[in-house]
PDB file of C-alpha atoms in Angstrom:
ATOM      1  CA  MET A   2      -0.055   0.008   0.186  1.00 96.00           C
ATOM      2  CA  LYS A   3       0.869   4.074  -0.332  1.00 98.00           C
ATOM      3  CA  ILE A   4       0.553   5.519   2.892  1.00 98.00           C
ATOM      4  CA  VAL A   5       1.214   8.515   4.151  1.00 98.00           C
ATOM      5  CA  VAL A   6       2.305   9.651   7.219  1.00 98.00           C
ATOM      6  CA  ILE A   7       2.227  13.017   8.453  1.00 98.00           C
ATOM      7  CA  GLY A   8       4.573  13.721  11.329  1.00 96.00           C
ATOM      8  CA  GLY A   9       6.224  11.257   9.594  1.00 95.00           C
ATOM      9  CA  THR A  10       9.611  12.924  10.966  1.00 94.00           C
ATOM     10  CA  GLY A  11       8.968  13.170  14.583  1.00 95.00           C
ATOM     11  CA  LEU A  12       9.666   9.981  17.720  1.00 95.00           C
ATOM     12  CA  ILE A  13       6.731   8.018  16.756  1.00 97.00           C
ATOM     13  CA  GLY A  14       5.935   8.603  12.568  1.00 97.00           C
ATOM     14  CA  THR A  15      10.009   7.866  11.951  1.00 97.00           C
ATOM     15  CA  LYS A  16       9.539   4.581  13.831  1.00 97.00           C
ATOM     16  CA  LEU A  17       6.155   3.847  12.342  1.00 98.00           C
ATOM     17  CA  ALA A  18       7.700   4.527   8.493  1.00 98.00           C
ATOM     18  CA  ASN A  19      10.453   2.625   9.184  1.00 98.00           C
ATOM     19  CA  ASN A  20       8.007  -0.683  10.190  1.00 98.00           C
ATOM     20  CA  LEU A  21       5.719  -0.166   7.418  1.00 98.00           C
ATOM     21  CA  ARG A  22       9.003   0.362   5.368  1.00 98.00           C
ATOM     22  CA  GLN A  23      10.407  -3.147   6.482  1.00 98.00           C
ATOM     23  CA  LEU A  24       7.089  -4.675   5.355  1.00 98.00           C
ATOM     24  CA  GLY A  25       7.157  -3.546   1.772  1.00 98.00           C
ATOM     25  CA  HIS A  26       4.666  -0.725   2.202  1.00 98.00           C
ATOM     26  CA  GLU A  27       5.360   2.564  -0.207  1.00 98.00           C
ATOM     27  CA  VAL A  28       5.908   5.094   2.556  1.00 98.00           C
ATOM     28  CA  VAL A  29       5.748   8.868   2.338  1.00 97.00           C
ATOM     29  CA  ALA A  30       7.375  10.410   5.638  1.00 96.00           C
ATOM     30  CA  ALA A  31       5.062  14.196   5.549  1.00 96.00           C
ATOM     31  CA  SER A  32       6.021  17.213   7.493  1.00 95.00           C
ATOM     32  CA  PRO A  33       6.282  20.757   6.897  1.00 94.00           C
ATOM     33  CA  ARG A  34       9.712  20.803   6.467  1.00 92.00           C
ATOM     34  CA  LEU A  35       9.725  18.390   3.553  1.00 93.00           C
ATOM     35  CA  GLY A  36       7.182  20.496   1.876  1.00 95.00           C
ATOM     36  CA  ILE A  37       4.284  18.799   3.311  1.00 96.00           C
ATOM     37  CA  ASN A  38       1.747  21.357   5.467  1.00 96.00           C
ATOM     38  CA  THR A  39      -1.242  20.413   6.901  1.00 96.00           C
ATOM     39  CA  ILE A  40      -2.023  23.944   8.184  1.00 96.00           C
ATOM     40  CA  THR A  41      -1.180  26.172   4.785  1.00 95.00           C
ATOM     41  CA  GLY A  42      -2.593  22.639   2.676  1.00 95.00           C
ATOM     42  CA  GLU A  43       1.172  23.217   0.670  1.00 96.00           C
ATOM     43  CA  GLY A  44       2.231  19.888  -0.974  1.00 96.00           C
ATOM     44  CA  LEU A  45      -0.724  17.781   1.052  1.00 96.00           C
ATOM     45  CA  ALA A  46      -3.086  17.117  -2.376  1.00 96.00           C
ATOM     46  CA  GLU A  47      -0.017  15.574  -4.164  1.00 97.00           C
ATOM     47  CA  ALA A  48       1.297  13.423  -1.249  1.00 97.00           C
ATOM     48  CA  LEU A  49      -2.246  12.339  -0.865  1.00 98.00           C
ATOM     49  CA  VAL A  50      -2.975  10.859  -5.007  1.00 97.00           C
ATOM     50  CA  GLY A  51      -3.334   7.158  -4.777  1.00 97.00           C
ATOM     51  CA  ALA A  52      -2.615   6.726  -0.717  1.00 98.00           C
ATOM     52  CA  GLN A  53      -4.723   4.201   0.873  1.00 98.00           C
ATOM     53  CA  VAL A  54      -4.161   5.111   4.252  1.00 98.00           C
ATOM     54  CA  VAL A  55      -3.052   8.165   6.304  1.00 98.00           C
ATOM     55  CA  VAL A  56      -1.993   8.035   9.423  1.00 98.00           C
ATOM     56  CA  ASP A  57      -1.648  11.385  11.546  1.00 98.00           C
ATOM     57  CA  VAL A  58       1.102  11.360  14.197  1.00 98.00           C
ATOM     58  CA  ALA A  59       1.612  15.329  14.250  1.00 96.00           C
ATOM     59  CA  ASN A  60       1.782  17.151  17.018  1.00 94.00           C
ATOM     60  CA  SER A  61       1.680  21.159  17.710  1.00 92.00           C
ATOM     61  CA  PRO A  62       4.643  23.092  17.622  1.00 89.00           C
ATOM     62  CA  SER A  63       3.128  25.244  21.062  1.00 87.00           C
ATOM     63  CA  PHE A  64       1.060  23.958  23.639  1.00 86.00           C
ATOM     64  CA  GLU A  65      -0.737  27.276  25.224  1.00 91.00           C
ATOM     65  CA  ASP A  66      -3.744  26.458  24.800  1.00 91.00           C
ATOM     66  CA  LYS A  67      -5.480  28.492  21.569  1.00 95.00           C
ATOM     67  CA  ALA A  68      -2.574  27.584  19.698  1.00 96.00           C
ATOM     68  CA  VAL A  69      -2.584  24.009  19.938  1.00 96.00           C
ATOM     69  CA  LEU A  70      -6.478  24.082  19.709  1.00 96.00           C
ATOM     70  CA  GLU A  71      -5.892  26.096  16.195  1.00 97.00           C
ATOM     71  CA  PHE A  72      -3.718  23.450  15.181  1.00 97.00           C
ATOM     72  CA  PHE A  73      -5.367  20.489  15.541  1.00 97.00           C
ATOM     73  CA  GLU A  74      -8.565  21.942  14.005  1.00 97.00           C
ATOM     74  CA  THR A  75      -7.160  23.439  11.559  1.00 97.00           C
ATOM     75  CA  SER A  76      -4.881  20.536  10.401  1.00 97.00           C
ATOM     76  CA  GLY A  77      -7.334  18.239  10.729  1.00 97.00           C
ATOM     77  CA  ARG A  78     -10.108  19.696   8.935  1.00 97.00           C
ATOM     78  CA  ASN A  79      -7.457  20.201   6.356  1.00 97.00           C
ATOM     79  CA  LEU A  80      -5.985  16.776   5.699  1.00 97.00           C
ATOM     80  CA  LEU A  81     -10.022  15.467   6.307  1.00 98.00           C
ATOM     81  CA  ALA A  82     -10.808  17.337   3.010  1.00 97.00           C
ATOM     82  CA  ALA A  83      -7.822  16.601   0.939  1.00 97.00           C
ATOM     83  CA  GLU A  84      -7.921  12.810   2.143  1.00 98.00           C
ATOM     84  CA  ALA A  85     -11.700  12.744   0.991  1.00 97.00           C
ATOM     85  CA  ALA A  86     -10.506  14.499  -2.551  1.00 97.00           C
ATOM     86  CA  ALA A  87      -7.870  11.668  -2.786  1.00 97.00           C
ATOM     87  CA  GLY A  88     -10.879   8.733  -1.939  1.00 97.00           C
ATOM     88  CA  VAL A  89      -7.856   7.474   1.106  1.00 98.00           C
ATOM     89  CA  GLY A  90      -9.837   4.529   2.035  1.00 98.00           C
ATOM     90  CA  HIS A  91      -8.364   4.347   6.169  1.00 98.00           C
ATOM     91  CA  HIS A  92      -7.709   7.453   8.696  1.00 98.00           C
ATOM     92  CA  VAL A  93      -5.025   6.439  11.463  1.00 98.00           C
ATOM     93  CA  ALA A  94      -4.837   9.148  14.221  1.00 98.00           C
ATOM     94  CA  LEU A  95      -2.676   8.806  17.777  1.00 98.00           C
ATOM     95  CA  SER A  96      -4.092  10.070  20.702  1.00 98.00           C
ATOM     96  CA  VAL A  97      -3.794  10.380  24.448  1.00 97.00           C
ATOM     97  CA  VAL A  98      -5.495   7.884  26.579  1.00 97.00           C
ATOM     98  CA  ASN A  99      -8.253   9.886  29.235  1.00 96.00           C
ATOM     99  CA  ALA A 100      -8.216  12.993  26.900  1.00 94.00           C
ATOM    100  CA  ASP A 101     -11.470  13.540  26.821  1.00 93.00           C
ATOM    101  CA  ARG A 102     -11.831  12.957  30.895  1.00 90.00           C
ATOM    102  CA  LEU A 103      -9.035  16.010  31.476  1.00 90.00           C
ATOM    103  CA  PRO A 104     -11.122  18.998  30.381  1.00 90.00           C
ATOM    104  CA  ASP A 105      -8.522  21.453  32.208  1.00 90.00           C
ATOM    105  CA  SER A 106      -5.901  20.217  29.605  1.00 92.00           C
ATOM    106  CA  GLY A 107      -6.112  22.873  26.727  1.00 93.00           C
ATOM    107  CA  TYR A 108      -3.980  20.083  25.318  1.00 94.00           C
ATOM    108  CA  MET A 109      -6.699  17.324  25.925  1.00 94.00           C
ATOM    109  CA  ARG A 110      -9.253  19.967  24.748  1.00 95.00           C
ATOM    110  CA  ALA A 111      -7.953  20.008  21.258  1.00 96.00           C
ATOM    111  CA  LYS A 112      -6.691  16.283  21.181  1.00 97.00           C
ATOM    112  CA  VAL A 113     -10.658  15.685  22.124  1.00 97.00           C
ATOM    113  CA  ALA A 114     -11.928  18.305  19.198  1.00 97.00           C
ATOM    114  CA  GLN A 115      -8.919  15.987  16.473  1.00 97.00           C
ATOM    115  CA  GLU A 116     -11.032  13.247  17.573  1.00 98.00           C
ATOM    116  CA  LYS A 117     -14.806  14.296  17.136  1.00 98.00           C
ATOM    117  CA  LEU A 118     -12.710  15.790  13.478  1.00 98.00           C
ATOM    118  CA  ILE A 119     -12.477  12.292  12.726  1.00 98.00           C
ATOM    119  CA  GLU A 120     -14.986  10.428  13.919  1.00 97.00           C
ATOM    120  CA  ASP A 121     -17.484  13.267  12.165  1.00 97.00           C
ATOM    121  CA  SER A 122     -15.741  12.361   8.840  1.00 96.00           C
ATOM    122  CA  LYS A 123     -16.797  10.113   6.704  1.00 94.00           C
ATOM    123  CA  ILE A 124     -13.725   8.493   5.949  1.00 98.00           C
ATOM    124  CA  PRO A 125     -13.218   4.919   8.160  1.00 98.00           C
ATOM    125  CA  TYR A 126     -10.952   5.428  10.917  1.00 98.00           C
ATOM    126  CA  SER A 127      -8.686   3.858  13.601  1.00 98.00           C
ATOM    127  CA  ILE A 128      -8.155   5.957  16.525  1.00 98.00           C
ATOM    128  CA  LEU A 129      -5.538   4.331  19.156  1.00 98.00           C
ATOM    129  CA  ARG A 130      -4.646   6.775  22.425  1.00 98.00           C
ATOM    130  CA  ALA A 131      -1.744   6.231  24.007  1.00 98.00           C
ATOM    131  CA  THR A 132      -0.207   6.646  27.992  1.00 98.00           C
ATOM    132  CA  GLN A 133       2.500   8.716  28.588  1.00 97.00           C
ATOM    133  CA  PHE A 134       5.646   7.386  26.652  1.00 97.00           C
ATOM    134  CA  PHE A 135       8.901   6.676  28.971  1.00 97.00           C
ATOM    135  CA  GLU A 136      10.256   9.226  26.924  1.00 95.00           C
ATOM    136  CA  PHE A 137       8.457  12.245  28.524  1.00 94.00           C
ATOM    137  CA  LEU A 138       9.810  11.297  31.893  1.00 95.00           C
ATOM    138  CA  SER A 139      12.735  14.125  31.699  1.00 92.00           C
ATOM    139  CA  GLY A 140      10.088  16.920  30.261  1.00 92.00           C
ATOM    140  CA  ILE A 141       7.882  16.039  32.946  1.00 94.00           C
ATOM    141  CA  ALA A 142      10.437  16.409  35.627  1.00 92.00           C
ATOM    142  CA  GLN A 143      11.183  19.995  34.678  1.00 91.00           C
ATOM    143  CA  SER A 144       8.092  21.139  34.140  1.00 89.00           C
ATOM    144  CA  SER A 145       7.436  20.305  37.561  1.00 92.00           C
ATOM    145  CA  THR A 146      11.057  21.444  38.635  1.00 90.00           C
ATOM    146  CA  ASP A 147      11.842  24.603  41.435  1.00 84.00           C
ATOM    147  CA  GLY A 148      15.244  25.124  41.678  1.00 84.00           C
ATOM    148  CA  GLN A 149      16.435  21.807  42.914  1.00 85.00           C
ATOM    149  CA  THR A 150      13.146  20.454  44.439  1.00 91.00           C
ATOM    150  CA  VAL A 151      10.931  18.504  41.680  1.00 93.00           C
ATOM    151  CA  ARG A 152       6.878  18.408  43.374  1.00 95.00           C
ATOM    152  CA  LEU A 153       4.997  15.807  41.876  1.00 96.00           C
ATOM    153  CA  SER A 154       1.790  13.755  42.176  1.00 96.00           C
ATOM    154  CA  PRO A 155       1.788  10.257  43.686  1.00 97.00           C
ATOM    155  CA  ALA A 156      -1.033   9.561  41.074  1.00 97.00           C
ATOM    156  CA  LEU A 157      -0.546   6.399  38.765  1.00 98.00           C
ATOM    157  CA  ILE A 158       0.688   5.952  35.527  1.00 98.00           C
ATOM    158  CA  GLN A 159       1.055   3.325  33.032  1.00 98.00           C
ATOM    159  CA  PRO A 160       3.647   4.774  30.343  1.00 98.00           C
ATOM    160  CA  ILE A 161       4.615   3.105  27.676  1.00 98.00           C
ATOM    161  CA  ALA A 162       8.019   2.863  25.512  1.00 97.00           C
ATOM    162  CA  SER A 163       8.135   4.486  22.052  1.00 97.00           C
ATOM    163  CA  ASP A 164       8.980   1.711  20.104  1.00 97.00           C
ATOM    164  CA  ASP A 165       5.663   0.068  21.260  1.00 98.00           C
ATOM    165  CA  VAL A 166       3.537   2.949  20.315  1.00 98.00           C
ATOM    166  CA  ALA A 167       5.010   2.797  16.865  1.00 98.00           C
ATOM    167  CA  ALA A 168       4.443  -1.372  16.438  1.00 98.00           C
ATOM    168  CA  ALA A 169       0.619  -1.060  17.781  1.00 98.00           C
ATOM    169  CA  LEU A 170       0.425   1.675  15.167  1.00 98.00           C
ATOM    170  CA  THR A 171       1.698  -0.987  12.666  1.00 98.00           C
ATOM    171  CA  LYS A 172      -0.906  -3.061  13.431  1.00 98.00           C
ATOM    172  CA  ILE A 173      -3.646  -0.820  12.888  1.00 98.00           C
ATOM    173  CA  THR A 174      -2.105   0.726   9.774  1.00 98.00           C
ATOM    174  CA  VAL A 175      -2.343  -2.674   7.595  1.00 98.00           C
ATOM    175  CA  GLY A 176      -5.528  -3.707   8.964  1.00 97.00           C
ATOM    176  CA  GLU A 177      -8.922  -3.008   8.334  1.00 98.00           C
ATOM    177  CA  PRO A 178     -10.098   0.314   9.489  1.00 98.00           C
ATOM    178  CA  LEU A 179     -11.781  -0.135  13.569  1.00 97.00           C
ATOM    179  CA  ASN A 180     -13.584   2.607  12.878  1.00 98.00           C
ATOM    180  CA  SER A 181     -13.855   3.383  16.863  1.00 97.00           C
ATOM    181  CA  THR A 182     -11.116   4.399  19.364  1.00 97.00           C
ATOM    182  CA  ILE A 183      -8.483   1.931  21.754  1.00 97.00           C
ATOM    183  CA  GLU A 184      -5.977   2.358  23.826  1.00 98.00           C
ATOM    184  CA  VAL A 185      -2.225   0.997  24.458  1.00 98.00           C
ATOM    185  CA  ALA A 186      -0.835   0.962  27.246  1.00 98.00           C
ATOM    186  CA  GLY A 187       2.901   0.193  28.910  1.00 98.00           C
ATOM    187  CA  PRO A 188       2.618  -3.280  31.322  1.00 98.00           C
ATOM    188  CA  GLU A 189       3.117  -1.428  34.599  1.00 98.00           C
ATOM    189  CA  LYS A 190       1.691   1.130  37.199  1.00 97.00           C
ATOM    190  CA  PHE A 191       3.909   3.263  39.134  1.00 97.00           C
ATOM    191  CA  ARG A 192       2.840   6.147  41.677  1.00 98.00           C
ATOM    192  CA  LEU A 193       4.352   9.274  38.983  1.00 97.00           C
ATOM    193  CA  ASP A 194       6.809  10.852  41.566  1.00 96.00           C
ATOM    194  CA  GLU A 195       8.388   7.231  42.182  1.00 96.00           C
ATOM    195  CA  LEU A 196       8.779   6.611  38.270  1.00 96.00           C
ATOM    196  CA  VAL A 197      10.393   9.895  37.939  1.00 95.00           C
ATOM    197  CA  GLN A 198      13.021   9.584  41.217  1.00 94.00           C
ATOM    198  CA  ARG A 199      13.754   6.704  39.547  1.00 94.00           C
ATOM    199  CA  PHE A 200      14.429   8.129  36.387  1.00 94.00           C
ATOM    200  CA  LEU A 201      16.665  10.652  37.856  1.00 92.00           C
ATOM    201  CA  SER A 202      18.198   8.218  39.796  1.00 92.00           C
ATOM    202  CA  ALA A 203      18.862   6.692  36.884  1.00 92.00           C
ATOM    203  CA  ASN A 204      20.472   8.849  35.464  1.00 88.00           C
ATOM    204  CA  ASN A 205      22.600  10.108  38.138  1.00 86.00           C
ATOM    205  CA  ASP A 206      20.662  13.632  38.605  1.00 82.00           C
ATOM    206  CA  THR A 207      20.122  15.659  41.996  1.00 78.00           C
ATOM    207  CA  PRO A 208      16.969  16.908  41.971  1.00 81.00           C
ATOM    208  CA  LYS A 209      14.764  15.790  45.075  1.00 89.00           C
ATOM    209  CA  VAL A 210      11.176  14.764  44.598  1.00 93.00           C
ATOM    210  CA  VAL A 211       8.841  16.161  46.401  1.00 95.00           C
ATOM    211  CA  THR A 212       5.682  14.173  46.678  1.00 96.00           C
ATOM    212  CA  ASP A 213       2.363  16.638  46.367  1.00 95.00           C
ATOM    213  CA  ILE A 214      -1.564  15.275  45.781  1.00 95.00           C
ATOM    214  CA  HIS A 215      -2.367  18.353  44.312  1.00 95.00           C
ATOM    215  CA  ALA A 216       1.034  19.455  42.167  1.00 94.00           C
ATOM    216  CA  ARG A 217      -0.778  20.517  38.688  1.00 92.00           C
ATOM    217  CA  TYR A 218       0.870  17.568  35.591  1.00 91.00           C
ATOM    218  CA  PHE A 219       0.467  20.561  33.294  1.00 86.00           C
ATOM    219  CA  GLY A 220      -2.023  22.208  34.500  1.00 85.00           C
ATOM    220  CA  ILE A 221      -4.334  19.028  35.938  1.00 91.00           C
ATOM    221  CA  GLU A 222      -4.060  18.144  38.640  1.00 93.00           C
ATOM    222  CA  LEU A 223      -4.067  14.041  38.980  1.00 95.00           C
ATOM    223  CA  ASN A 224      -5.945  11.291  40.658  1.00 95.00           C
ATOM    224  CA  ASP A 225      -5.430   7.509  39.674  1.00 96.00           C
ATOM    225  CA  ARG A 226      -7.353   7.286  36.652  1.00 95.00           C
ATOM    226  CA  SER A 227      -5.876  10.392  34.920  1.00 95.00           C
ATOM    227  CA  LEU A 228      -3.004   8.446  33.214  1.00 96.00           C
ATOM    228  CA  THR A 229      -3.949   5.039  33.075  1.00 97.00           C
ATOM    229  CA  PRO A 230      -5.837   2.914  30.578  1.00 97.00           C
ATOM    230  CA  GLY A 231      -9.659   1.838  30.964  1.00 95.00           C
ATOM    231  CA  ASP A 232     -10.439  -1.803  30.832  1.00 93.00           C
ATOM    232  CA  ASN A 233      -8.575  -4.217  28.182  1.00 92.00           C
ATOM    233  CA  PRO A 234      -6.176  -1.819  26.452  1.00 96.00           C
ATOM    234  CA  ARG A 235      -3.654  -3.479  24.497  1.00 97.00           C
ATOM    235  CA  ILE A 236      -0.248  -3.975  26.467  1.00 98.00           C
ATOM    236  CA  GLY A 237       3.705  -2.966  25.023  1.00 97.00           C
ATOM    237  CA  ALA A 238       6.032  -5.527  25.818  1.00 97.00           C
ATOM    238  CA  THR A 239       8.809  -3.157  27.156  1.00 97.00           C
ATOM    239  CA  ASN A 240       8.664  -2.694  30.771  1.00 97.00           C
ATOM    240  CA  PHE A 241      10.511   0.460  32.772  1.00 97.00           C
ATOM    241  CA  ALA A 242      13.892  -1.555  33.545  1.00 96.00           C
ATOM    242  CA  GLN A 243      14.097  -3.197  29.535  1.00 96.00           C
ATOM    243  CA  TRP A 244      13.779   0.873  28.452  1.00 96.00           C
ATOM    244  CA  LEU A 245      16.276   2.106  30.878  1.00 93.00           C
ATOM    245  CA  GLY A 246      18.697  -0.073  29.999  1.00 91.00           C
ATOM    246  CA  HIS A 247      18.486   0.565  25.907  1.00 86.00           C
ATOM    247  CA  GLU A 248      18.584   4.220  26.863  1.00 80.00           C
ATOM    248  CA  ALA A 249      21.807   3.395  28.693  1.00 64.00           C
ATOM    249  CA  LYS A 250      23.498   1.820  25.983  1.00 66.00           C
ATOM    250  CA  ALA A 251      22.198   4.095  23.154  1.00 67.00           C
ATOM    251  CA  ALA A 252      23.714   6.794  25.017  1.00 53.00           C
TER     252      ALA A 252
END
């Protein structure tokens, strides 16, 4: 098949494109720097000619509430219109577990808006909601750092390796449209504060993690359901220790 990966040069997009090529598919990795822009429409129609599947793993360059909403709505509308014109038969998108249950987050509201555009279109679709990636732990720590203290909630989190997200997306992309939303998560649950402390310690970072049940996670006050999947998610193969070991070898 010809498969267009929107956001194909990012963390997930690069892994997904490589997986699909190894399976023998023709893959177009699309991004603004490669001349394919879902906001302006530049190069979009040309890229979709003959495509059977489009996978959208693009992310907003800004997480500010208004900007991120405008990005996902504009990109979604332009992309779905171009797909309809090109006769694309399957739209696949990556979203976030519990996006619809965290309305205090502007980013989550924007992802819900993106999902609604997909669901309301006439194009067969599959939406994969993933939990937070292990690769985001450094950013989570930085966003919660004040001086030498990292203030974090003890809420449960069930993070996943980006390789496993790409693997799940690969299976969905080459399969029949689900016309529904499914979830994928890592194999282990942790307390967020404890997990970040383990990550920092493994990297010999000095900040101390302080537990605070009211600590905000990118603007959200968490509970044990906020960052964990519902019943029967797909489960990634890589546990935290394995991921840490792989990262250490790659460093």
